[in-house]
Structure formats: structure tokens, C-alpha cells
XYZ file of C-alpha atoms in Angstrom:
458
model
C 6.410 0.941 11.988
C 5.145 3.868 9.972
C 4.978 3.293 6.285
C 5.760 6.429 4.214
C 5.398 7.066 0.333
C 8.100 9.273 -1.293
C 7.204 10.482 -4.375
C 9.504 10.268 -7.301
C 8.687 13.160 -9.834
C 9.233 11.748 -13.151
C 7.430 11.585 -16.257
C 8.622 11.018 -19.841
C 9.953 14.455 -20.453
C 12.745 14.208 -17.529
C 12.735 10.644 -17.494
C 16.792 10.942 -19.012
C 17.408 12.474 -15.210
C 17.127 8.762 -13.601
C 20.279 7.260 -16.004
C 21.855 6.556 -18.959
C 23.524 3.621 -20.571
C 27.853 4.110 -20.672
C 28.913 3.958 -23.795
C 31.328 2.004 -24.581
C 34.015 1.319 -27.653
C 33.130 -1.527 -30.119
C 35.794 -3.185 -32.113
C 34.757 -4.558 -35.333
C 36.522 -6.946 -37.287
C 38.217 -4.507 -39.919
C 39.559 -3.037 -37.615
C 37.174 -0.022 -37.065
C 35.586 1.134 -33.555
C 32.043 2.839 -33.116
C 30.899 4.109 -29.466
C 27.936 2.371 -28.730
C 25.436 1.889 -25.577
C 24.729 -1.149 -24.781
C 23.255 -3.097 -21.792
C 27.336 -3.615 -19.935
C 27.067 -0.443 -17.487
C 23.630 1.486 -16.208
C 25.192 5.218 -14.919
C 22.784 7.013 -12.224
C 23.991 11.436 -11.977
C 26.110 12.474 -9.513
C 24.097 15.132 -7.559
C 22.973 18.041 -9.418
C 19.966 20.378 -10.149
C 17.873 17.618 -10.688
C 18.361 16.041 -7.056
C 14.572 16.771 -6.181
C 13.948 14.105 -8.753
C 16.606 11.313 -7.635
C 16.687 12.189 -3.359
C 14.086 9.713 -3.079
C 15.504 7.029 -4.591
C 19.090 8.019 -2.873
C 17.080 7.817 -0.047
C 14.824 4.429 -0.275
C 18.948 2.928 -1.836
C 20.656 4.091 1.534
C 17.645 2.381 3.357
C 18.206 -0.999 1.448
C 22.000 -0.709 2.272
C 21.524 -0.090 6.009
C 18.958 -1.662 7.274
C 16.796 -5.585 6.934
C 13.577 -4.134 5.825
C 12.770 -4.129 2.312
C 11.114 -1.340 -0.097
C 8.888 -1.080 -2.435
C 9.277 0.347 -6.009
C 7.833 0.707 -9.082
C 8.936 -1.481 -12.143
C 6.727 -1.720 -15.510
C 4.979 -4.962 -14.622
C 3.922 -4.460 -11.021
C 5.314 -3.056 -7.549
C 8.160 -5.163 -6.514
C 9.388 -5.337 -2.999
C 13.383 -5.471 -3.006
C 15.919 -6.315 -0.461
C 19.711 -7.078 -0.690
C 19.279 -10.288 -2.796
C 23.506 -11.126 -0.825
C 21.981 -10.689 2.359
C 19.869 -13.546 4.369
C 18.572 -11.355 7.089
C 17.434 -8.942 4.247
C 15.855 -11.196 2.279
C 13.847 -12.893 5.596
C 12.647 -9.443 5.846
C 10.515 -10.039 2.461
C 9.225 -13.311 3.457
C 8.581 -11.898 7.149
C 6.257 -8.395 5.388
C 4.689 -10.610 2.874
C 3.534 -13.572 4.591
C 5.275 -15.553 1.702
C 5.804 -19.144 2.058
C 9.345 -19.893 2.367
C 9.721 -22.267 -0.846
C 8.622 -20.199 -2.861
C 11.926 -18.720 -4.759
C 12.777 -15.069 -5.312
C 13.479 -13.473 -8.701
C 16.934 -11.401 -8.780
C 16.512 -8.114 -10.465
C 20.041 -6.314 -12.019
C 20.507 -3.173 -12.912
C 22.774 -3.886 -15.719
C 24.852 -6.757 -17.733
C 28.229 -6.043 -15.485
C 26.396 -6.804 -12.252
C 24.756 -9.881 -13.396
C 28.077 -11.433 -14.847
C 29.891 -10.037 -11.415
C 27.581 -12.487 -9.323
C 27.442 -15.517 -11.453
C 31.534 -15.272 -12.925
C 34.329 -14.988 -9.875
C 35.910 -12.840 -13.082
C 34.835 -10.038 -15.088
C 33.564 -11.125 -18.825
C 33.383 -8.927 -21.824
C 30.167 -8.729 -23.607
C 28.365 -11.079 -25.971
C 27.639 -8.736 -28.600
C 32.063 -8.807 -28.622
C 33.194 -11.969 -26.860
C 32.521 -15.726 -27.651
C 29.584 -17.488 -26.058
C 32.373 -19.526 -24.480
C 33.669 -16.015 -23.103
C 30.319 -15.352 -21.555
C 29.159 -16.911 -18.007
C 25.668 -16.333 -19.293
C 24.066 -19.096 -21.209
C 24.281 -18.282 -24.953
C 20.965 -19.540 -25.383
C 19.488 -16.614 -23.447
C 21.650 -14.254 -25.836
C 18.995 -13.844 -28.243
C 16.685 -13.443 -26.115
C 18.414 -10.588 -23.740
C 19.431 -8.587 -27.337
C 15.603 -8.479 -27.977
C 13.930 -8.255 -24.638
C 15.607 -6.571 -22.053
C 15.281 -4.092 -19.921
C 11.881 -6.030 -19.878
C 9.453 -8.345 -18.334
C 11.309 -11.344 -18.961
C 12.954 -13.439 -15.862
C 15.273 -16.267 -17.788
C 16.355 -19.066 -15.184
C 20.424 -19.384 -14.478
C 22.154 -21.788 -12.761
C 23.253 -20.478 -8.938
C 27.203 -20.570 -9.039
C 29.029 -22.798 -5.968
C 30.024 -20.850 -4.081
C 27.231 -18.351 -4.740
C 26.931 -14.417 -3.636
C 22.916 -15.001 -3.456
C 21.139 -15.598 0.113
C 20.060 -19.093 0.115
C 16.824 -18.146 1.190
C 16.463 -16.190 -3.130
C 16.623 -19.442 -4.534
C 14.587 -21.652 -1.915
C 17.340 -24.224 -2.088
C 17.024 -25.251 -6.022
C 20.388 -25.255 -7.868
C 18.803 -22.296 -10.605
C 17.538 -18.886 -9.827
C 15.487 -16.263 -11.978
C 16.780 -13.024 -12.940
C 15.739 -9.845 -14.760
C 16.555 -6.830 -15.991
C 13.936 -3.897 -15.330
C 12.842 -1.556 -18.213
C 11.583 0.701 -15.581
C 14.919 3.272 -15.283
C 13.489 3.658 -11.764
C 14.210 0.797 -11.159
C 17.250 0.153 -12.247
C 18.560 3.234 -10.939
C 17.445 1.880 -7.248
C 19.545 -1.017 -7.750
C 22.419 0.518 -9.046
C 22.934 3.229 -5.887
C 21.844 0.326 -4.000
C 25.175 -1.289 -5.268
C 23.204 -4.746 -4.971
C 20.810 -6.867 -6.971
C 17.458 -7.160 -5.372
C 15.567 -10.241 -4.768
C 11.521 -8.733 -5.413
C 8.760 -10.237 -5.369
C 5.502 -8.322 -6.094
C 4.771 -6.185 -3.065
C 1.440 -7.274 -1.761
C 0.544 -9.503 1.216
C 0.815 -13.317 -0.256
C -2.314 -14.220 -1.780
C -2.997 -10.989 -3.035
C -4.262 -9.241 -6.580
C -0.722 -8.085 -7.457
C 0.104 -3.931 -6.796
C 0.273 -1.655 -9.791
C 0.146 1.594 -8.538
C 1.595 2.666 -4.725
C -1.325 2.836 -2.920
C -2.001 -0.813 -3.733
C 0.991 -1.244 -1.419
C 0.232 0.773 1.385
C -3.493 -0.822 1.231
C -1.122 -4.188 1.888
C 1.511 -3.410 3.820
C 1.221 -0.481 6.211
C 2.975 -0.941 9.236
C 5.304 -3.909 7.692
C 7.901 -1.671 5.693
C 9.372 1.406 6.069
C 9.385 3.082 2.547
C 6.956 3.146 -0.539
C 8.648 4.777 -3.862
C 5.920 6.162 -6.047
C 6.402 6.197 -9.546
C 2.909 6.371 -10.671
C 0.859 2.789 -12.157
C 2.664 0.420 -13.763
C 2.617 0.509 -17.586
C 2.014 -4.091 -18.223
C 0.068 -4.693 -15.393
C 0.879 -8.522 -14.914
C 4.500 -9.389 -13.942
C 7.221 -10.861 -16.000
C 7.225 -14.158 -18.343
C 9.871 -16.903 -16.714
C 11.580 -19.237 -19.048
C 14.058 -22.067 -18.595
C 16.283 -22.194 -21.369
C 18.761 -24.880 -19.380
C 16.395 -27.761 -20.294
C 15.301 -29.289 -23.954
C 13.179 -27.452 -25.188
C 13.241 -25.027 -23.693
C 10.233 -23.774 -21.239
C 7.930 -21.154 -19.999
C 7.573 -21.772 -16.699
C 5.289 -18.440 -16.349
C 3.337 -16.583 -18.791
C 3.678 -12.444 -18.403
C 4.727 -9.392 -20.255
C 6.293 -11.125 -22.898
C 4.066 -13.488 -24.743
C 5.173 -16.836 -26.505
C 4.981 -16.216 -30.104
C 7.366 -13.298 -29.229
C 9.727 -15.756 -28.063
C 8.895 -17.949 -30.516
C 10.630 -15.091 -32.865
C 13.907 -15.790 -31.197
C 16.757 -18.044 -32.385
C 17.228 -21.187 -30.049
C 13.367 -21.000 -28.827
C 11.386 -21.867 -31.948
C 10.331 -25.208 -30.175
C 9.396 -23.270 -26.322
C 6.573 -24.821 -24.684
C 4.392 -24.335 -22.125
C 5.489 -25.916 -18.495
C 2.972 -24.111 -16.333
C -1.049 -24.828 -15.108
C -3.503 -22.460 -14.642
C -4.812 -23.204 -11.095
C -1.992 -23.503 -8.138
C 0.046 -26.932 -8.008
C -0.810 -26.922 -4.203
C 0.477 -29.794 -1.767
C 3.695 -30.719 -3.865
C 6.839 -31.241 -1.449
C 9.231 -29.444 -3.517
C 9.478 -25.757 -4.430
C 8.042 -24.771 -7.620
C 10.881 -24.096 -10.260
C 9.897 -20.126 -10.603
C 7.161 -17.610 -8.163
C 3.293 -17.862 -9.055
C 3.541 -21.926 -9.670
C 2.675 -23.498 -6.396
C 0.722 -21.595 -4.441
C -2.760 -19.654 -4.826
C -2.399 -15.998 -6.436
C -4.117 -12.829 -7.061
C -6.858 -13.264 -4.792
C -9.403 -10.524 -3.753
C -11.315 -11.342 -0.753
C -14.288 -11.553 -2.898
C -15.785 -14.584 -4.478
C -14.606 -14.216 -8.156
C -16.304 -16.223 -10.819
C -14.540 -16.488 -13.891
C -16.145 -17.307 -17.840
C -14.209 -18.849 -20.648
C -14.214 -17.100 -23.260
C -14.392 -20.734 -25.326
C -17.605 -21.119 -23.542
C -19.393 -17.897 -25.972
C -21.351 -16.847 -22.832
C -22.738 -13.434 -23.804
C -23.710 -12.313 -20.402
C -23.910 -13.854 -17.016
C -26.461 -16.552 -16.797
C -28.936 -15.534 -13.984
C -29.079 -19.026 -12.261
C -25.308 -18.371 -11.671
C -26.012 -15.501 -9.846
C -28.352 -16.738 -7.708
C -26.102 -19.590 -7.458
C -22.595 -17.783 -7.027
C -24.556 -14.818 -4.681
C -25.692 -17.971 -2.348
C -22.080 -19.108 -2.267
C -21.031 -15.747 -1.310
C -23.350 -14.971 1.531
C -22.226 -18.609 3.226
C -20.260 -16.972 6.486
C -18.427 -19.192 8.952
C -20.601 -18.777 12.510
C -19.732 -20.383 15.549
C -21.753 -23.406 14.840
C -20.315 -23.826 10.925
C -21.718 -21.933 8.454
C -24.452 -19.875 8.518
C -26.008 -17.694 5.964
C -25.274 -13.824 5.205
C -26.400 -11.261 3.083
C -24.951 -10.613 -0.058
C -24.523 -6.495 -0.448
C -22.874 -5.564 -3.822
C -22.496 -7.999 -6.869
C -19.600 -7.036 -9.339
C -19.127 -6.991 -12.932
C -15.742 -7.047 -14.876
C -16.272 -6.900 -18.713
C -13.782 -7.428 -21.733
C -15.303 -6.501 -24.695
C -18.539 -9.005 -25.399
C -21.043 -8.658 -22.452
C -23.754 -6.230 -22.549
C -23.819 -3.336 -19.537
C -23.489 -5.017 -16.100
C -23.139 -8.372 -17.771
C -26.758 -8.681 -18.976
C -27.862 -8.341 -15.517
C -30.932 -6.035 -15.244
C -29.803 -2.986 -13.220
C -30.705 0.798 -12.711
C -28.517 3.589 -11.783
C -25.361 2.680 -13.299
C -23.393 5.978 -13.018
C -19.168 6.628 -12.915
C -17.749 6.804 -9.554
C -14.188 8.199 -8.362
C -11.929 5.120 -8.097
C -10.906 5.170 -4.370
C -7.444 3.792 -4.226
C -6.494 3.433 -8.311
C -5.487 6.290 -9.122
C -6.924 8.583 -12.111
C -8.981 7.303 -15.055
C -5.753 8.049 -17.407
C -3.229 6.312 -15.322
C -5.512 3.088 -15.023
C -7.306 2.796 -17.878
C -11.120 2.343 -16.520
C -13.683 4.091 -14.736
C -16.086 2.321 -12.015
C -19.832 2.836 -12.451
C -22.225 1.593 -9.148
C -26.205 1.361 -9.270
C -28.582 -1.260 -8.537
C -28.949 -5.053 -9.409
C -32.846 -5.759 -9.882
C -35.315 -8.853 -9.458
C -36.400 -9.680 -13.193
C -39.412 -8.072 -12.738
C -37.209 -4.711 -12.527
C -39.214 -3.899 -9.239
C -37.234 -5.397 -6.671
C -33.500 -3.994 -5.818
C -31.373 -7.508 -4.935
C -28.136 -5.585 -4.408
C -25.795 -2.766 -5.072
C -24.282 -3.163 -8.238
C -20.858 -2.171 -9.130
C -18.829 -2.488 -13.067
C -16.063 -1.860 -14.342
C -15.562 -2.323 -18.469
C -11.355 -2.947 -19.487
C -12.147 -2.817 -22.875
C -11.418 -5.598 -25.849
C -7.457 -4.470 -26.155
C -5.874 -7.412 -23.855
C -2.972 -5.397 -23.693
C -5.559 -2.505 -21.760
C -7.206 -5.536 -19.696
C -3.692 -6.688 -18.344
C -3.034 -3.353 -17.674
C -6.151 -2.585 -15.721
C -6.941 -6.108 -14.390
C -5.441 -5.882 -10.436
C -5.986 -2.693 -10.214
C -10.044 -3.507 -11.039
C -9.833 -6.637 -8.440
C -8.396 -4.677 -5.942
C -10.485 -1.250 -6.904
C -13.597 -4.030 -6.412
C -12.318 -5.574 -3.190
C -12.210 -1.595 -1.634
C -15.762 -1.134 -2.860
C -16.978 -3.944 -0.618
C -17.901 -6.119 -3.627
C -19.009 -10.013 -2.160
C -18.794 -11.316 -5.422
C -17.511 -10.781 -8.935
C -18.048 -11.913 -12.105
C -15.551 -11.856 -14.684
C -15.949 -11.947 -18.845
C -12.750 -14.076 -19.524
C -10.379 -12.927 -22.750
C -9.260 -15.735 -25.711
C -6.516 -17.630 -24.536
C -3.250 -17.787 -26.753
C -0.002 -17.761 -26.843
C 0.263 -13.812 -26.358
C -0.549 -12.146 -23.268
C -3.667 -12.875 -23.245
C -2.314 -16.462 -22.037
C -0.841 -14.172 -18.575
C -4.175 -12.704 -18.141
C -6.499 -15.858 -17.578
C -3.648 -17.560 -15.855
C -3.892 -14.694 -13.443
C -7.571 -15.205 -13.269
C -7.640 -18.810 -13.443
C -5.698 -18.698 -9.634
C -7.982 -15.651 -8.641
C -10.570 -17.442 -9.013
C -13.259 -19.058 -6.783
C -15.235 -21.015 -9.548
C -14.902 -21.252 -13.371
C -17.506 -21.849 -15.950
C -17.328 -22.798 -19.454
């Protein structure tokens, strides 16, 4: 199958081109109406001037309407990779390009409030901001949350009506399923001509550092889907936060793009707490309750060794690298393992190690990211020289680094992309400064790194 990219021309000048919000008439209770836009109806153009801008996503919609085989598109966490979330056979097709274990649930993304309410009511429902809660088939204790946060990286869990429109296959046979609304008017204007919700899952191969620009894909999953939309790198970097608000308290089941002393903030979820752990719950016999639970994540094919930032390490301790570099160069042989040399050693740095980690090195000068895209769209440069024996006479390896910075907002941002920009590189091992955990996103980043990686020192 060939895999093509179409390129969606958009930037934040013409972004109005993709859609609007409908406005609609609000009633008040003098008496009074005001035309207001609120979340109820996403509108996509009719055909017009500006068709060179929307044809490709006409195009990739009319693929996810005809055919099994999903596509991939840009939203403002990561690359998702959306099928008919009604359809079984199109939703298979996910699991079949991904390599994803079956059990391992779906998240439904809408384009607006009218299409969300049209799967989980048999009957159309006005809209909070108008109607009672009782009104509403959406929980009222997501109300708050959906006024503040979407379109946004938040998935809130909802219980799967009996009968239900969704494939079995979204919800992995649990009586809930997650759902979001995209801030990414890409996005939403995909689902909306694709007159569907989409079941998406990030669009790597399972196991994988998450994609955040379109390459990322293709570097995945050439040859396993048909279509690649390309709306430049993702703005968050890390994918969405997934509470359950139909339990006491309330839960985050995943950390992401919204952090929880943001939710905290919101009426009904003073009390949230944490339900998630940092490394994968693997060999449970149920499915995990939301994606990124269960199973290992984020994974370059490098050994990745990850430092605490509780541990005040100010640069990587040489006996680990001797240690870690060992680990790396163990390669399975026909008789077990056998030993193999170690090429390039990898630095990632977040604001407190010295250059290269401390490591002594020579050389260190920028490189052109290969498959990351520009400097500006990801938000760090790669440098490559030489890691050197303590004397400084002796050249152990080649020596790559890349620095994110101290904003954790720029290290989410940048962090796949620097795994993945590491893994291209031919990197055997990496070693990774670690950020302050907390209850903002910080918390998403080292539970990212926490499953990416191989060994973890205080």
C-alpha cells in the first residue's frame, strides 16, 4: 500500500478557512436573546476560493467514509489515527496498522456538542449552558469541566448507551468509553465532513514514542495506511489527560495536556485524585479503564535511562555509563547473548545538567534534525561530537544532545519528537535529566518517561 502525505496549508492567519462555530440564539430569563457561539454545532465552508486549503481534508473525510483503512491527522496533542468509531471493520483496521493489543480501548473524538449527545441520547438535547442537567445526556459533573476545557486535551469517561452506535471493538468491552473534543480545527473539521466520530489512537506502531509531527507517522507506518494529513507539529506534545468523573471522587486515570491543579479549579473536582502508575500495569486480565494504562509506551528502540529529578543528580554519574553502555551493547546471538559495541551515547537535558550531561566530550556542534522538522516548529536543535575516556585522549563513542530547555511546557512539547529524532540518529543509549514531578504537566511528562524507560535512577 503506498502511504501518501497531503499537505494541509494552514497557519494562524487563514486558520478561520477550516470552520466556525454556528451561532445560535440564547434565551435568558428576562426574556431577552443574545446570538452566541457556543460548542452545539462545528460548520466546515461549502466549496469556495479557499478549496486548496480544505481538498485535503475533503479528501482524507471521503477516504474514512469509503473505505476500512484509517488516517492520520494532526490534533494539538499528538497525531491521531481515526477511523469510523460506528464501524467494526473500520476500527479493526486501527488495531490491524498499529499492532495494538485488542484490550486496549479507543478514545472517541467529536467534532462538536450535537454529535456527542446524537450518539449517547436516541433524542436530540438542548444545551447545558440552557437546559437542566436533567435535560442533558451528558453527566453534569463533566459540565464544568467541558465550559472550561474544551476543544482541548481532555478525554472525560461516559457511560456506552445499550444499545450503543460505537463498534464494540472502541470500548474493548467495558461498559464506559473516553471521548474528546479536539482544539485542533483540523481536526474537527475532518470529523465533521467525515459525518462520524473517530475512534484515534496516537498514530505510531504500538510501543512507540508518540508522533508529533507527520513524518513521525510515515517513519511508523508506511505501507499500513493510505493517507497522512500534514498539519505541521503538534503544539502539547503529550496526548490528552483522561478523567472518570462517574466514580467518587472523581479520577485521573491519565495525566496529559491538562494538568490536575487545573482541574482542581473546577466545581465538582476539588477532591480528583490520581488513579494511574507510572510504569505499565502489565499481565492484568482485564482491560485498563482508559489507553496508556496497561501496556508499555513511548518506547525508542534505544536503551533510555531516566534520572529523578528528587534524586539532585547534576550530571550523569560516569559508573552509570559504563554501566548503562554495557547494558546496551548486550545483543541476542544465536547462543544467548553476546556482547556488541556501543556506537553513539545520547544526552537529553532539562534545564540542570551541564553540556552533554557532565560527560567529557569534544566536537559538540548543531546538526539538521533529520525527520523533526525545523528548529521553530520543534523547539530544539541536535548537536553530535565525541564522548571521551577521562583522560580526554581516548574517543569511547559518538556523542549526540539535545537540550529542551527548563519550560516543562517546551520539554512536553519537544520530548517524542527528541526520542524519536535520537532513535533516527542511531543512538544505543540515552540518558535523560528527569523534570519535578507535580500535579501540572510536568506529572504527563515523567509518566511518559517513566514507561519509556529501560532503567530509572534516583
Amino acid at each position: 500500500m503506498e502511504t501518501r502525505i497531503l499537505k494541509v496549508k494552514v497557519d494562524d492567519k487563514n486558520i478561520q478557512v477550516l470552520g466556525h462555530w454556528k451561532e445560535e440564539s440564547a434565551e435568558h430569563k428576562d426574556g431577552t436573546k443574545t446570538k452566541t457561539s457556543n460548542l452545539n454545532t462545528w460548520e466546515v465552508p461549502a466549496p469556495s476560493e479557499n478549496e486548496d486549503i480544505l481538498s485535503p481534508i475533503r479528501e482524507a473525510a471521503h477516504h474514512l467514509r469509503t473505505t476500512d483503512i484509517p488516517v492520520a491527522f494532526p490534533t494539538e496533542t499528538v497525531y491521531g489515527l481515526g477511523a469510523d468509531a460506528t464501524r467494526s471493520a473500520a476500527v479493526k483496521g486501527i488495531y490491524a496498522a498499529k499492532g495494538r493489543p485488542s484490550d486496549n480501548p479507543l478514545i472517541v473524538h467529536v467534532c462538536d456538542l450535537s454529535m456527542l449527545r446524537s450518539f449517547i441520547s436516541p433524542s436530540p438535547s438542548p444545551s447545558f449552558s440552557s437546559a437542566g442537567d436533567e435535560e442533558d445526556p451528558i453527566p453534569a459533573i463533566y459540565h464544568p469541566l467541558i465550559t472550561r476545557f474544551w476543544p482541548g486535551p481532555l478525554t472525560i469517561l461516559l457511560p456506552n448507551p445499550s444499545p450503543s452506535l460505537l463498534a464494540p471493538e472502541v470500548t474493548a468491552g467495558l461498559p464506559t468509553f473516553g471521548c474528546r473534543m479536539p482544539a485542533s480545527a483540523l481536526a474537527r473539521s475532518l470529523i465533521k465532513l467525515a459525518n462520524a466520530p473517530l475512534a484515534a489512537p496516537s498514530a505510531n506502531a504500538s510501543t512507540k514514542p508518540s508522533p508529533t509531527a507527520a513524518q513521525h507517522v510515515l517513519d511508523d507506518l508506511q505501507g499500513r495506511i493510505a493517507l497522512i494529513l500534514d498539519g505541521g507539529s503538534c503544539s502539547v506534545g503529550v496526548e490528552s489527560t483522561v478523567v472518570d468523573g462517574l466514580c467518587s471522587p472523581p479520577v485521573v486515570l491519565r495525566p496529559g495536556g491538562v494538568s490536575l491543579e487545573e482541574i482542581r479549579e473546577c466545581k465538582g473536582w476539588e477532591g480528583v485524585e490520581k488513579a494511574y502508575k507510572d510504569q505499565a500495569e502489565v499481565g492484568g486480565k482485564t482491560a485498563p479503564r482508559a489507553p496508556g494504562m496497561k501496556y508499555k509506551h513511548y518506547s525508542p528502540k534505544a536503551r533510555v535511562v531516566l534520572y529523578e529529578a528528587e534524586g539532585g543528580r547534576g550530571k550523569v554519574p560516569r559508573g552509570d555509563v559504563r554501566e548503562a553502555v554495557g547494558a546496551a551493547g548486550e545483543k541476542e546471538g544465536e547462543e544467548g547473548k553476546e556482547k556488541g559495541k556501543v556506537k553513539s551515547v545520547a544526552v537529553i537535558r532539562t534545564g540542570r545538567w551541564p553540556v552533554a550531561g557532565g560527560l567529557r566530550s569534544q566536537g559538540l556542534d548543531n546538526v539538521a534534525a533529520k525527520d523533526s522538522g525545523d528548529v521553530a516548529e520543534m523547539g530544539f536543535v541536535v548537536r553530535e561530537g565525541q564522548w571521551l575516556d577521562e583522560d580526554g585522549t581516548t574517543v569511547l563513542a559518538r556523542l549526540l544532545e539535545i537540550d529542551l530547555g527548563n519550560d516543562v511546557k517546551g520539554v512536553a512539547h519537544g520530548l517524542f519528537a527528541a526520542l524519536r529524532e535520537l532513535d533516527s540518529r542511531g543512538a544505543d543509549v540515552i540518558f535523560v535529566e528527569g523534570v519535578s514531578d507535580g500535579d501540572d504537566i510536568a506529572a504527563a511528562v515523567m509518566n511518559r518517561l517513566r514507561k519509556a524507560a529501560s532503567d530509572i535512577r534516583i
